[in-house]
Amino acid sequence: MKRSSALLTAVAICAGGGAQAQEQHSLAFVVNAASDFWKLAEGGVLAAQAELPDHDLQFRYPATGTAAAQNQLMDDLVAAGVDAIMISSVDPSNSIDAFNRIAAQIPLLTTDSDAPQSDRIAYLGSSNTLAGVQAGEIALSAMPDGGTCMGFVGFLGADNAVERIAGFRQAIEGSGIELVDVRGDDVDFARARSNVDDVLAANPEIDCMVGFYSYNPPKIYEALQASGRLGDITVVAFDEDPITLGAVRQGNFAGTVVQDPYQWGYQGMLLMAAVLAGDTSGVPEDGLIIVPTKIIDQSNVDAFEAELRERLGG
């Protein structure tokens, strides 16, 4: 995925009031499952609402974390008169028909996990491959003599998971670090914890764990703490759960790769408003608007948390 600054034009137009003179529209951000990770995206949507007072911006959770529930929610939103949707899909590769059905009626954007084979207008989010590479860089720095890693993730088949895992493997290739397997949990938090417990019991050779979804690192923390192994096993994390950031600060996690879901919500709403107003200049030719990810470790975790508090209003 390439980075693109094309969206800046659309943001400037909307921020300057161009979109506010248009007919009122209803825009929706649909997430993949209930998780604290999405609070920042919701904060971005709220920030966009302040700049689009004549629009109705919605932030919606599906009834369950399944593609069927998400697709039903999109159908319901369209039936209720929503004019554009941005979605973080549970299973984009198996939702192409549903996406195309929505895209035939209203503008559709993807975030977090892309569906490039669909008729979506654009993907706005992280490069999950590059984020995986950054996670691998954390591991390389923490384990210069090599190690044996086990990964944990929600949806093994989701594009964001596949790309993060591939990026991690790419970064550690030939280094003496091995990712022997990745355990999926289908966003079942109890199963996420039991996956870690099972590995601790059955795989004594594991000296590194990688949590690829936002809730996986906290579950790793809980299991390691309960087993008395906290600090003995190198942990590489994703995202900015408070438990994760606390573990990074304490030195119990080597680091975490953070995305910028606040900007997904903020920029996504402004882009959809611009497109509905007839301005597609914010949509790059390749359809990819990449919001950079970054590594958080002990050196910058305090500054990062201060930024989070500001974005969430304290």
PDB file of C-alpha atoms in Angstrom:
ATOM      1  CA  MET A   1       0.000   0.000   0.000  1.00  0.00           C
ATOM      2  CA  LYS A   2       1.217   3.509  -0.804  1.00  0.00           C
ATOM      3  CA  ARG A   3       0.776   6.562   1.333  1.00  0.00           C
ATOM      4  CA  SER A   4      -1.313   9.345  -0.118  1.00  0.00           C
ATOM      5  CA  SER A   5      -1.756  13.024   0.734  1.00  0.00           C
ATOM      6  CA  ALA A   6      -4.622  13.444  -1.700  1.00  0.00           C
ATOM      7  CA  LEU A   7      -7.118  13.536   1.146  1.00  0.00           C
ATOM      8  CA  LEU A   8      -5.702  16.842   2.402  1.00  0.00           C
ATOM      9  CA  THR A   9      -7.552  18.686  -0.351  1.00  0.00           C
ATOM     10  CA  ALA A  10     -10.878  17.226   0.707  1.00  0.00           C
ATOM     11  CA  VAL A  11     -10.147  17.949   4.367  1.00  0.00           C
ATOM     12  CA  ALA A  12      -9.351  21.562   3.555  1.00  0.00           C
ATOM     13  CA  ILE A  13     -12.534  21.968   1.555  1.00  0.00           C
ATOM     14  CA  CYS A  14     -14.690  20.512   4.320  1.00  0.00           C
ATOM     15  CA  ALA A  15     -12.935  22.383   7.100  1.00  0.00           C
ATOM     16  CA  GLY A  16     -13.386  25.588   5.166  1.00  0.00           C
ATOM     17  CA  GLY A  17     -17.137  25.127   5.091  1.00  0.00           C
ATOM     18  CA  GLY A  18     -17.577  24.045   1.472  1.00  0.00           C
ATOM     19  CA  ALA A  19     -19.432  20.865   2.405  1.00  0.00           C
ATOM     20  CA  GLN A  20     -21.628  22.635   4.959  1.00  0.00           C
ATOM     21  CA  ALA A  21     -23.441  24.527   2.249  1.00  0.00           C
ATOM     22  CA  GLN A  22     -24.615  21.278   0.721  1.00  0.00           C
ATOM     23  CA  GLU A  23     -27.729  19.273   1.452  1.00  0.00           C
ATOM     24  CA  GLN A  24     -27.652  17.594   4.851  1.00  0.00           C
ATOM     25  CA  HIS A  25     -26.376  14.023   4.677  1.00  0.00           C
ATOM     26  CA  SER A  26     -26.186  11.129   7.101  1.00  0.00           C
ATOM     27  CA  LEU A  27     -22.824   9.341   7.319  1.00  0.00           C
ATOM     28  CA  ALA A  28     -22.055   6.153   9.250  1.00  0.00           C
ATOM     29  CA  PHE A  29     -18.882   4.518  10.560  1.00  0.00           C
ATOM     30  CA  VAL A  30     -19.454   0.769  11.130  1.00  0.00           C
ATOM     31  CA  VAL A  31     -16.903  -1.100  13.264  1.00  0.00           C
ATOM     32  CA  ASN A  32     -16.133  -4.816  13.365  1.00  0.00           C
ATOM     33  CA  ALA A  33     -16.812  -5.606  17.045  1.00  0.00           C
ATOM     34  CA  ALA A  34     -17.223  -3.980  20.440  1.00  0.00           C
ATOM     35  CA  SER A  35     -13.740  -2.994  21.643  1.00  0.00           C
ATOM     36  CA  ASP A  36     -12.165  -0.056  23.474  1.00  0.00           C
ATOM     37  CA  PHE A  37      -9.905   0.289  20.434  1.00  0.00           C
ATOM     38  CA  TRP A  38     -12.737   2.073  18.640  1.00  0.00           C
ATOM     39  CA  LYS A  39     -13.075   4.895  21.193  1.00  0.00           C
ATOM     40  CA  LEU A  40     -10.427   6.891  19.344  1.00  0.00           C
ATOM     41  CA  ALA A  41     -12.196   6.434  16.013  1.00  0.00           C
ATOM     42  CA  GLU A  42     -15.400   7.617  17.661  1.00  0.00           C
ATOM     43  CA  GLY A  43     -13.489  10.646  18.930  1.00  0.00           C
ATOM     44  CA  GLY A  44     -12.429  11.391  15.349  1.00  0.00           C
ATOM     45  CA  VAL A  45     -16.027  11.144  14.175  1.00  0.00           C
ATOM     46  CA  LEU A  46     -17.080  13.575  16.910  1.00  0.00           C
ATOM     47  CA  ALA A  47     -14.345  15.992  15.801  1.00  0.00           C
ATOM     48  CA  ALA A  48     -15.603  15.755  12.230  1.00  0.00           C
ATOM     49  CA  GLN A  49     -19.169  16.383  13.429  1.00  0.00           C
ATOM     50  CA  ALA A  50     -18.028  19.754  14.793  1.00  0.00           C
ATOM     51  CA  GLU A  51     -16.863  20.689  11.290  1.00  0.00           C
ATOM     52  CA  LEU A  52     -19.960  19.250   9.602  1.00  0.00           C
ATOM     53  CA  PRO A  53     -22.803  20.636  11.736  1.00  0.00           C
ATOM     54  CA  ASP A  54     -25.334  20.196   8.949  1.00  0.00           C
ATOM     55  CA  HIS A  55     -24.566  16.480   8.667  1.00  0.00           C
ATOM     56  CA  ASP A  56     -25.651  13.587  10.864  1.00  0.00           C
ATOM     57  CA  LEU A  57     -22.645  11.411  11.743  1.00  0.00           C
ATOM     58  CA  GLN A  58     -23.256   7.988  13.268  1.00  0.00           C
ATOM     59  CA  PHE A  59     -20.862   5.543  14.925  1.00  0.00           C
ATOM     60  CA  ARG A  60     -22.326   2.049  14.883  1.00  0.00           C
ATOM     61  CA  TYR A  61     -21.465  -1.339  16.385  1.00  0.00           C
ATOM     62  CA  PRO A  62     -22.905  -4.553  14.869  1.00  0.00           C
ATOM     63  CA  ALA A  63     -25.005  -6.795  17.111  1.00  0.00           C
ATOM     64  CA  THR A  64     -22.224  -9.402  16.958  1.00  0.00           C
ATOM     65  CA  GLY A  65     -18.709  -9.437  15.547  1.00  0.00           C
ATOM     66  CA  THR A  66     -19.675 -11.323  12.384  1.00  0.00           C
ATOM     67  CA  ALA A  67     -19.760 -10.430   8.717  1.00  0.00           C
ATOM     68  CA  ALA A  68     -23.456 -11.340   8.585  1.00  0.00           C
ATOM     69  CA  ALA A  69     -24.286  -8.904  11.394  1.00  0.00           C
ATOM     70  CA  GLN A  70     -22.221  -6.152   9.782  1.00  0.00           C
ATOM     71  CA  ASN A  71     -23.803  -6.640   6.380  1.00  0.00           C
ATOM     72  CA  GLN A  72     -27.279  -6.641   7.898  1.00  0.00           C
ATOM     73  CA  LEU A  73     -26.440  -3.412   9.729  1.00  0.00           C
ATOM     74  CA  MET A  74     -25.313  -1.796   6.466  1.00  0.00           C
ATOM     75  CA  ASP A  75     -28.536  -2.854   4.752  1.00  0.00           C
ATOM     76  CA  ASP A  76     -30.530  -1.405   7.655  1.00  0.00           C
ATOM     77  CA  LEU A  77     -28.589   1.863   7.502  1.00  0.00           C
ATOM     78  CA  VAL A  78     -29.211   2.233   3.772  1.00  0.00           C
ATOM     79  CA  ALA A  79     -32.896   1.493   4.285  1.00  0.00           C
ATOM     80  CA  ALA A  80     -32.987   4.176   6.984  1.00  0.00           C
ATOM     81  CA  GLY A  81     -31.574   6.762   4.585  1.00  0.00           C
ATOM     82  CA  VAL A  82     -27.846   6.834   5.403  1.00  0.00           C
ATOM     83  CA  ASP A  83     -25.988   8.427   2.486  1.00  0.00           C
ATOM     84  CA  ALA A  84     -22.475   6.948   2.882  1.00  0.00           C
ATOM     85  CA  ILE A  85     -20.804   4.247   4.973  1.00  0.00           C
ATOM     86  CA  MET A  86     -17.261   3.564   6.148  1.00  0.00           C
ATOM     87  CA  ILE A  87     -16.713   0.016   7.427  1.00  0.00           C
ATOM     88  CA  SER A  88     -14.070  -2.011   9.237  1.00  0.00           C
ATOM     89  CA  SER A  89     -15.027  -5.419   7.908  1.00  0.00           C
ATOM     90  CA  VAL A  90     -14.759  -8.649   9.871  1.00  0.00           C
ATOM     91  CA  ASP A  91     -14.338 -10.689   6.699  1.00  0.00           C
ATOM     92  CA  PRO A  92     -13.889  -8.497   3.622  1.00  0.00           C
ATOM     93  CA  SER A  93     -12.835 -11.255   1.241  1.00  0.00           C
ATOM     94  CA  ASN A  94     -16.148 -13.059   1.820  1.00  0.00           C
ATOM     95  CA  SER A  95     -18.245  -9.887   1.863  1.00  0.00           C
ATOM     96  CA  ILE A  96     -17.595  -8.669  -1.677  1.00  0.00           C
ATOM     97  CA  ASP A  97     -21.170  -9.242  -2.860  1.00  0.00           C
ATOM     98  CA  ALA A  98     -22.562  -7.426   0.181  1.00  0.00           C
ATOM     99  CA  PHE A  99     -20.128  -4.552  -0.319  1.00  0.00           C
ATOM    100  CA  ASN A 100     -20.999  -4.249  -3.989  1.00  0.00           C
ATOM    101  CA  ARG A 101     -24.707  -4.228  -3.147  1.00  0.00           C
ATOM    102  CA  ILE A 102     -24.134  -1.285  -0.785  1.00  0.00           C
ATOM    103  CA  ALA A 103     -21.696   0.471  -3.135  1.00  0.00           C
ATOM    104  CA  ALA A 104     -24.302   0.343  -5.922  1.00  0.00           C
ATOM    105  CA  GLN A 105     -26.563   2.500  -3.747  1.00  0.00           C
ATOM    106  CA  ILE A 106     -24.277   4.830  -1.765  1.00  0.00           C
ATOM    107  CA  PRO A 107     -20.549   5.649  -1.447  1.00  0.00           C
ATOM    108  CA  LEU A 108     -18.714   2.951   0.532  1.00  0.00           C
ATOM    109  CA  LEU A 109     -15.267   3.276   2.124  1.00  0.00           C
ATOM    110  CA  THR A 110     -13.259   0.624   3.937  1.00  0.00           C
ATOM    111  CA  THR A 111     -10.933   1.065   6.906  1.00  0.00           C
ATOM    112  CA  ASP A 112      -8.767  -1.185   9.089  1.00  0.00           C
ATOM    113  CA  SER A 113      -9.150  -4.149   6.690  1.00  0.00           C
ATOM    114  CA  ASP A 114      -9.543  -3.488   2.977  1.00  0.00           C
ATOM    115  CA  ALA A 115     -11.617  -5.127   0.255  1.00  0.00           C
ATOM    116  CA  PRO A 116      -9.843  -3.958  -2.908  1.00  0.00           C
ATOM    117  CA  GLN A 117     -11.777  -6.409  -5.103  1.00  0.00           C
ATOM    118  CA  SER A 118     -15.028  -4.673  -4.203  1.00  0.00           C
ATOM    119  CA  ASP A 119     -16.550  -1.478  -5.571  1.00  0.00           C
ATOM    120  CA  ARG A 120     -15.595   0.534  -2.480  1.00  0.00           C
ATOM    121  CA  ILE A 121     -14.425   4.057  -3.305  1.00  0.00           C
ATOM    122  CA  ALA A 122     -11.253   3.950  -1.213  1.00  0.00           C
ATOM    123  CA  TYR A 123      -9.482   2.382   1.736  1.00  0.00           C
ATOM    124  CA  LEU A 124      -8.491   4.821   4.497  1.00  0.00           C
ATOM    125  CA  GLY A 125      -6.401   3.297   7.269  1.00  0.00           C
ATOM    126  CA  SER A 126      -3.110   1.697   8.155  1.00  0.00           C
ATOM    127  CA  SER A 127      -0.844  -0.342   5.956  1.00  0.00           C
ATOM    128  CA  ASN A 128      -1.164  -3.535   7.944  1.00  0.00           C
ATOM    129  CA  THR A 129       1.860  -5.013   6.198  1.00  0.00           C
ATOM    130  CA  LEU A 130       4.055  -2.091   7.259  1.00  0.00           C
ATOM    131  CA  ALA A 131       2.619  -2.293  10.780  1.00  0.00           C
ATOM    132  CA  GLY A 132       3.614  -5.952  10.863  1.00  0.00           C
ATOM    133  CA  VAL A 133       7.107  -5.035   9.743  1.00  0.00           C
ATOM    134  CA  GLN A 134       7.324  -2.522  12.599  1.00  0.00           C
ATOM    135  CA  ALA A 135       6.245  -5.226  15.059  1.00  0.00           C
ATOM    136  CA  GLY A 136       9.042  -7.380  13.673  1.00  0.00           C
ATOM    137  CA  GLU A 137      11.484  -4.529  14.223  1.00  0.00           C
ATOM    138  CA  ILE A 138      10.461  -4.413  17.891  1.00  0.00           C
ATOM    139  CA  ALA A 139      11.183  -8.133  18.153  1.00  0.00           C
ATOM    140  CA  LEU A 140      14.541  -7.775  16.427  1.00  0.00           C
ATOM    141  CA  SER A 141      15.605  -5.054  18.846  1.00  0.00           C
ATOM    142  CA  ALA A 142      14.395  -6.967  21.910  1.00  0.00           C
ATOM    143  CA  MET A 143      15.808 -10.367  20.911  1.00  0.00           C
ATOM    144  CA  PRO A 144      19.118  -9.863  19.090  1.00  0.00           C
ATOM    145  CA  ASP A 145      20.086 -13.491  19.774  1.00  0.00           C
ATOM    146  CA  GLY A 146      16.837 -14.893  18.353  1.00  0.00           C
ATOM    147  CA  GLY A 147      13.736 -16.379  19.896  1.00  0.00           C
ATOM    148  CA  THR A 148      10.650 -18.518  19.398  1.00  0.00           C
ATOM    149  CA  CYS A 149       7.387 -16.594  19.096  1.00  0.00           C
ATOM    150  CA  MET A 150       3.702 -17.481  19.258  1.00  0.00           C
ATOM    151  CA  GLY A 151       1.162 -15.083  17.790  1.00  0.00           C
ATOM    152  CA  PHE A 152      -2.404 -14.366  18.889  1.00  0.00           C
ATOM    153  CA  VAL A 153      -5.103 -12.693  16.797  1.00  0.00           C
ATOM    154  CA  GLY A 154      -8.854 -12.381  16.424  1.00  0.00           C
ATOM    155  CA  PHE A 155      -9.789 -13.351  12.863  1.00  0.00           C
ATOM    156  CA  LEU A 156      -7.079 -15.468  11.242  1.00  0.00           C
ATOM    157  CA  GLY A 157      -8.548 -14.949   7.777  1.00  0.00           C
ATOM    158  CA  ALA A 158      -9.111 -11.182   7.939  1.00  0.00           C
ATOM    159  CA  ASP A 159      -6.903  -9.169   5.629  1.00  0.00           C
ATOM    160  CA  ASN A 160      -5.550  -7.015   8.455  1.00  0.00           C
ATOM    161  CA  ALA A 161      -4.446 -10.130  10.364  1.00  0.00           C
ATOM    162  CA  VAL A 162      -2.968 -11.835   7.302  1.00  0.00           C
ATOM    163  CA  GLU A 163      -1.028  -8.709   6.331  1.00  0.00           C
ATOM    164  CA  ARG A 164       0.286  -8.012   9.847  1.00  0.00           C
ATOM    165  CA  ILE A 165       1.495 -11.585  10.228  1.00  0.00           C
ATOM    166  CA  ALA A 166       3.128 -11.486   6.783  1.00  0.00           C
ATOM    167  CA  GLY A 167       4.846  -8.193   7.613  1.00  0.00           C
ATOM    168  CA  PHE A 168       6.141  -9.600  10.900  1.00  0.00           C
ATOM    169  CA  ARG A 169       7.514 -12.691   9.167  1.00  0.00           C
ATOM    170  CA  GLN A 170       9.127 -10.492   6.522  1.00  0.00           C
ATOM    171  CA  ALA A 171      10.937  -8.411   9.145  1.00  0.00           C
ATOM    172  CA  ILE A 172      12.307 -11.376  11.120  1.00  0.00           C
ATOM    173  CA  GLU A 173      13.318 -13.519   8.151  1.00  0.00           C
ATOM    174  CA  GLY A 174      16.823 -14.886   8.609  1.00  0.00           C
ATOM    175  CA  SER A 175      17.225 -13.309  12.046  1.00  0.00           C
ATOM    176  CA  GLY A 176      17.026 -16.343  14.319  1.00  0.00           C
ATOM    177  CA  ILE A 177      13.560 -15.282  15.457  1.00  0.00           C
ATOM    178  CA  GLU A 178      10.765 -17.641  14.434  1.00  0.00           C
ATOM    179  CA  LEU A 179       6.991 -17.159  14.529  1.00  0.00           C
ATOM    180  CA  VAL A 180       5.972 -20.805  14.911  1.00  0.00           C
ATOM    181  CA  ASP A 181       2.194 -20.339  14.865  1.00  0.00           C
ATOM    182  CA  VAL A 182      -0.672 -17.891  15.345  1.00  0.00           C
ATOM    183  CA  ARG A 183      -3.743 -18.771  17.413  1.00  0.00           C
ATOM    184  CA  GLY A 184      -7.105 -17.235  16.471  1.00  0.00           C
ATOM    185  CA  ASP A 185      -9.956 -16.471  18.864  1.00  0.00           C
ATOM    186  CA  ASP A 186     -12.723 -14.918  16.684  1.00  0.00           C
ATOM    187  CA  VAL A 187     -12.840 -11.907  19.054  1.00  0.00           C
ATOM    188  CA  ASP A 188     -13.886 -14.086  21.958  1.00  0.00           C
ATOM    189  CA  PHE A 189     -12.040 -12.517  24.891  1.00  0.00           C
ATOM    190  CA  ALA A 190     -12.277 -15.625  27.086  1.00  0.00           C
ATOM    191  CA  ARG A 191     -10.830 -17.714  24.285  1.00  0.00           C
ATOM    192  CA  ALA A 192      -8.109 -15.105  23.718  1.00  0.00           C
ATOM    193  CA  ARG A 193      -7.010 -15.583  27.322  1.00  0.00           C
ATOM    194  CA  SER A 194      -7.268 -19.379  27.229  1.00  0.00           C
ATOM    195  CA  ASN A 195      -5.161 -19.467  24.049  1.00  0.00           C
ATOM    196  CA  VAL A 196      -2.316 -17.848  25.968  1.00  0.00           C
ATOM    197  CA  ASP A 197      -2.804 -20.115  28.990  1.00  0.00           C
ATOM    198  CA  ASP A 198      -2.716 -23.161  26.720  1.00  0.00           C
ATOM    199  CA  VAL A 199       0.542 -22.069  25.096  1.00  0.00           C
ATOM    200  CA  LEU A 200       2.161 -21.433  28.472  1.00  0.00           C
ATOM    201  CA  ALA A 201       1.207 -24.951  29.566  1.00  0.00           C
ATOM    202  CA  ALA A 202       1.987 -26.839  26.365  1.00  0.00           C
ATOM    203  CA  ASN A 203       4.833 -24.889  24.740  1.00  0.00           C
ATOM    204  CA  PRO A 204       7.659 -24.238  27.222  1.00  0.00           C
ATOM    205  CA  GLU A 205       9.991 -23.355  24.350  1.00  0.00           C
ATOM    206  CA  ILE A 206       8.038 -20.158  23.615  1.00  0.00           C
ATOM    207  CA  ASP A 207       9.965 -17.088  24.808  1.00  0.00           C
ATOM    208  CA  CYS A 208       8.141 -14.445  22.748  1.00  0.00           C
ATOM    209  CA  MET A 209       4.476 -13.616  22.235  1.00  0.00           C
ATOM    210  CA  VAL A 210       2.921 -11.282  19.655  1.00  0.00           C
ATOM    211  CA  GLY A 211      -0.578  -9.853  20.147  1.00  0.00           C
ATOM    212  CA  PHE A 212      -1.832  -8.819  16.707  1.00  0.00           C
ATOM    213  CA  TYR A 213      -5.220  -7.347  17.760  1.00  0.00           C
ATOM    214  CA  SER A 214      -5.768  -4.638  20.352  1.00  0.00           C
ATOM    215  CA  TYR A 215      -7.188  -6.909  23.063  1.00  0.00           C
ATOM    216  CA  ASN A 216      -4.632  -9.714  22.604  1.00  0.00           C
ATOM    217  CA  PRO A 217      -1.755  -7.974  24.440  1.00  0.00           C
ATOM    218  CA  PRO A 218      -3.879  -7.321  27.590  1.00  0.00           C
ATOM    219  CA  LYS A 219      -4.906 -11.003  27.596  1.00  0.00           C
ATOM    220  CA  ILE A 220      -1.243 -11.960  27.247  1.00  0.00           C
ATOM    221  CA  TYR A 221      -0.463  -9.660  30.177  1.00  0.00           C
ATOM    222  CA  GLU A 222      -3.164 -11.263  32.337  1.00  0.00           C
ATOM    223  CA  ALA A 223      -1.959 -14.786  31.590  1.00  0.00           C
ATOM    224  CA  LEU A 224       1.715 -13.983  32.153  1.00  0.00           C
ATOM    225  CA  GLN A 225       0.954 -12.185  35.387  1.00  0.00           C
ATOM    226  CA  ALA A 226      -1.159 -15.089  36.669  1.00  0.00           C
ATOM    227  CA  SER A 227       1.555 -17.605  35.786  1.00  0.00           C
ATOM    228  CA  GLY A 228       4.394 -15.572  37.263  1.00  0.00           C
ATOM    229  CA  ARG A 229       6.009 -15.247  33.818  1.00  0.00           C
ATOM    230  CA  LEU A 230       5.541 -11.491  33.345  1.00  0.00           C
ATOM    231  CA  GLY A 231       8.887 -10.082  32.299  1.00  0.00           C
ATOM    232  CA  ASP A 232      10.294 -13.513  31.385  1.00  0.00           C
ATOM    233  CA  ILE A 233       8.691 -13.640  27.939  1.00  0.00           C
ATOM    234  CA  THR A 234       9.247 -10.942  25.323  1.00  0.00           C
ATOM    235  CA  VAL A 235       5.913  -9.428  24.286  1.00  0.00           C
ATOM    236  CA  VAL A 236       5.335  -7.467  21.079  1.00  0.00           C
ATOM    237  CA  ALA A 237       1.978  -5.696  20.997  1.00  0.00           C
ATOM    238  CA  PHE A 238      -0.401  -3.839  18.720  1.00  0.00           C
ATOM    239  CA  ASP A 239      -2.482  -0.788  19.570  1.00  0.00           C
ATOM    240  CA  GLU A 240      -2.882   1.353  22.656  1.00  0.00           C
ATOM    241  CA  ASP A 241      -4.970  -0.414  25.261  1.00  0.00           C
ATOM    242  CA  PRO A 242      -4.166   1.132  28.678  1.00  0.00           C
ATOM    243  CA  ILE A 243      -2.877  -2.232  29.948  1.00  0.00           C
ATOM    244  CA  THR A 244      -0.583  -2.464  26.931  1.00  0.00           C
ATOM    245  CA  LEU A 245       0.793   1.038  27.414  1.00  0.00           C
ATOM    246  CA  GLY A 246       1.300   0.404  31.133  1.00  0.00           C
ATOM    247  CA  ALA A 247       3.230  -2.772  30.347  1.00  0.00           C
ATOM    248  CA  VAL A 248       5.406  -0.884  27.857  1.00  0.00           C
ATOM    249  CA  ARG A 249       6.099   1.789  30.487  1.00  0.00           C
ATOM    250  CA  GLN A 250       7.007  -0.853  33.088  1.00  0.00           C
ATOM    251  CA  GLY A 251       9.301  -2.653  30.657  1.00  0.00           C
ATOM    252  CA  ASN A 252       7.158  -5.821  30.667  1.00  0.00           C
ATOM    253  CA  PHE A 253       6.347  -5.400  26.956  1.00  0.00           C
ATOM    254  CA  ALA A 254       9.085  -4.650  24.418  1.00  0.00           C
ATOM    255  CA  GLY A 255       6.848  -2.207  22.564  1.00  0.00           C
ATOM    256  CA  THR A 256       3.627  -1.758  20.651  1.00  0.00           C
ATOM    257  CA  VAL A 257       2.717  -0.676  17.126  1.00  0.00           C
ATOM    258  CA  VAL A 258      -0.029   1.916  17.227  1.00  0.00           C
ATOM    259  CA  GLN A 259      -2.405   2.918  14.487  1.00  0.00           C
ATOM    260  CA  ASP A 260      -4.319   6.189  14.292  1.00  0.00           C
ATOM    261  CA  PRO A 261      -8.034   5.296  14.374  1.00  0.00           C
ATOM    262  CA  TYR A 262      -8.842   8.877  15.419  1.00  0.00           C
ATOM    263  CA  GLN A 263      -7.762  10.008  11.953  1.00  0.00           C
ATOM    264  CA  TRP A 264      -9.710   7.166  10.333  1.00  0.00           C
ATOM    265  CA  GLY A 265     -12.888   8.527  11.860  1.00  0.00           C
ATOM    266  CA  TYR A 266     -12.052  12.184  11.310  1.00  0.00           C
ATOM    267  CA  GLN A 267     -10.697  11.987   7.764  1.00  0.00           C
ATOM    268  CA  GLY A 268     -13.216   9.338   6.720  1.00  0.00           C
ATOM    269  CA  MET A 269     -16.214  11.491   7.599  1.00  0.00           C
ATOM    270  CA  LEU A 270     -14.756  14.535   5.856  1.00  0.00           C
ATOM    271  CA  LEU A 271     -13.945  12.503   2.773  1.00  0.00           C
ATOM    272  CA  MET A 272     -17.441  11.032   2.538  1.00  0.00           C
ATOM    273  CA  ALA A 273     -18.966  14.492   2.961  1.00  0.00           C
ATOM    274  CA  ALA A 274     -16.756  15.831   0.164  1.00  0.00           C
ATOM    275  CA  VAL A 275     -17.625  12.937  -2.168  1.00  0.00           C
ATOM    276  CA  LEU A 276     -21.339  13.461  -1.555  1.00  0.00           C
ATOM    277  CA  ALA A 277     -20.820  17.143  -2.379  1.00  0.00           C
ATOM    278  CA  GLY A 278     -19.337  16.129  -5.729  1.00  0.00           C
ATOM    279  CA  ASP A 279     -15.665  16.553  -4.844  1.00  0.00           C
ATOM    280  CA  THR A 280     -13.632  13.383  -5.423  1.00  0.00           C
ATOM    281  CA  SER A 281     -10.225  15.065  -5.385  1.00  0.00           C
ATOM    282  CA  GLY A 282      -9.455  13.412  -2.050  1.00  0.00           C
ATOM    283  CA  VAL A 283      -9.679   9.939  -3.599  1.00  0.00           C
ATOM    284  CA  PRO A 284      -6.260   8.901  -4.959  1.00  0.00           C
ATOM    285  CA  GLU A 285      -5.969   6.984  -8.200  1.00  0.00           C
ATOM    286  CA  ASP A 286      -4.979   3.775  -6.420  1.00  0.00           C
ATOM    287  CA  GLY A 287      -7.794   4.141  -3.861  1.00  0.00           C
ATOM    288  CA  LEU A 288      -5.396   3.895  -0.904  1.00  0.00           C
ATOM    289  CA  ILE A 289      -5.155   6.578   1.775  1.00  0.00           C
ATOM    290  CA  ILE A 290      -2.568   5.354   4.259  1.00  0.00           C
ATOM    291  CA  VAL A 291      -2.462   6.779   7.784  1.00  0.00           C
ATOM    292  CA  PRO A 292       1.006   5.975   9.184  1.00  0.00           C
ATOM    293  CA  THR A 293       1.578   3.666  12.145  1.00  0.00           C
ATOM    294  CA  LYS A 294       4.376   4.097  14.679  1.00  0.00           C
ATOM    295  CA  ILE A 295       6.311   2.206  17.321  1.00  0.00           C
ATOM    296  CA  ILE A 296       5.739   3.079  20.969  1.00  0.00           C
ATOM    297  CA  ASP A 297       8.340   2.014  23.540  1.00  0.00           C
ATOM    298  CA  GLN A 298       9.571   3.256  26.915  1.00  0.00           C
ATOM    299  CA  SER A 299      11.156   6.311  25.303  1.00  0.00           C
ATOM    300  CA  ASN A 300       7.929   7.823  23.961  1.00  0.00           C
ATOM    301  CA  VAL A 301       5.024   6.141  25.790  1.00  0.00           C
ATOM    302  CA  ASP A 302       4.399   9.073  28.151  1.00  0.00           C
ATOM    303  CA  ALA A 303       4.160  11.595  25.307  1.00  0.00           C
ATOM    304  CA  PHE A 304       1.887   9.267  23.365  1.00  0.00           C
ATOM    305  CA  GLU A 305      -0.485   8.806  26.308  1.00  0.00           C
ATOM    306  CA  ALA A 306      -0.664  12.578  26.774  1.00  0.00           C
ATOM    307  CA  GLU A 307      -1.743  12.886  23.123  1.00  0.00           C
ATOM    308  CA  LEU A 308      -4.404  10.221  23.625  1.00  0.00           C
ATOM    309  CA  ARG A 309      -5.832  12.013  26.668  1.00  0.00           C
ATOM    310  CA  GLU A 310      -6.053  15.246  24.697  1.00  0.00           C
ATOM    311  CA  ARG A 311      -7.883  13.569  21.827  1.00  0.00           C
ATOM    312  CA  LEU A 312     -10.350  11.900  24.177  1.00  0.00           C
ATOM    313  CA  GLY A 313     -11.037  15.117  26.032  1.00  0.00           C
ATOM    314  CA  GLY A 314      -8.972  14.611  29.159  1.00  0.00           C
TER     315      GLY A 314
END
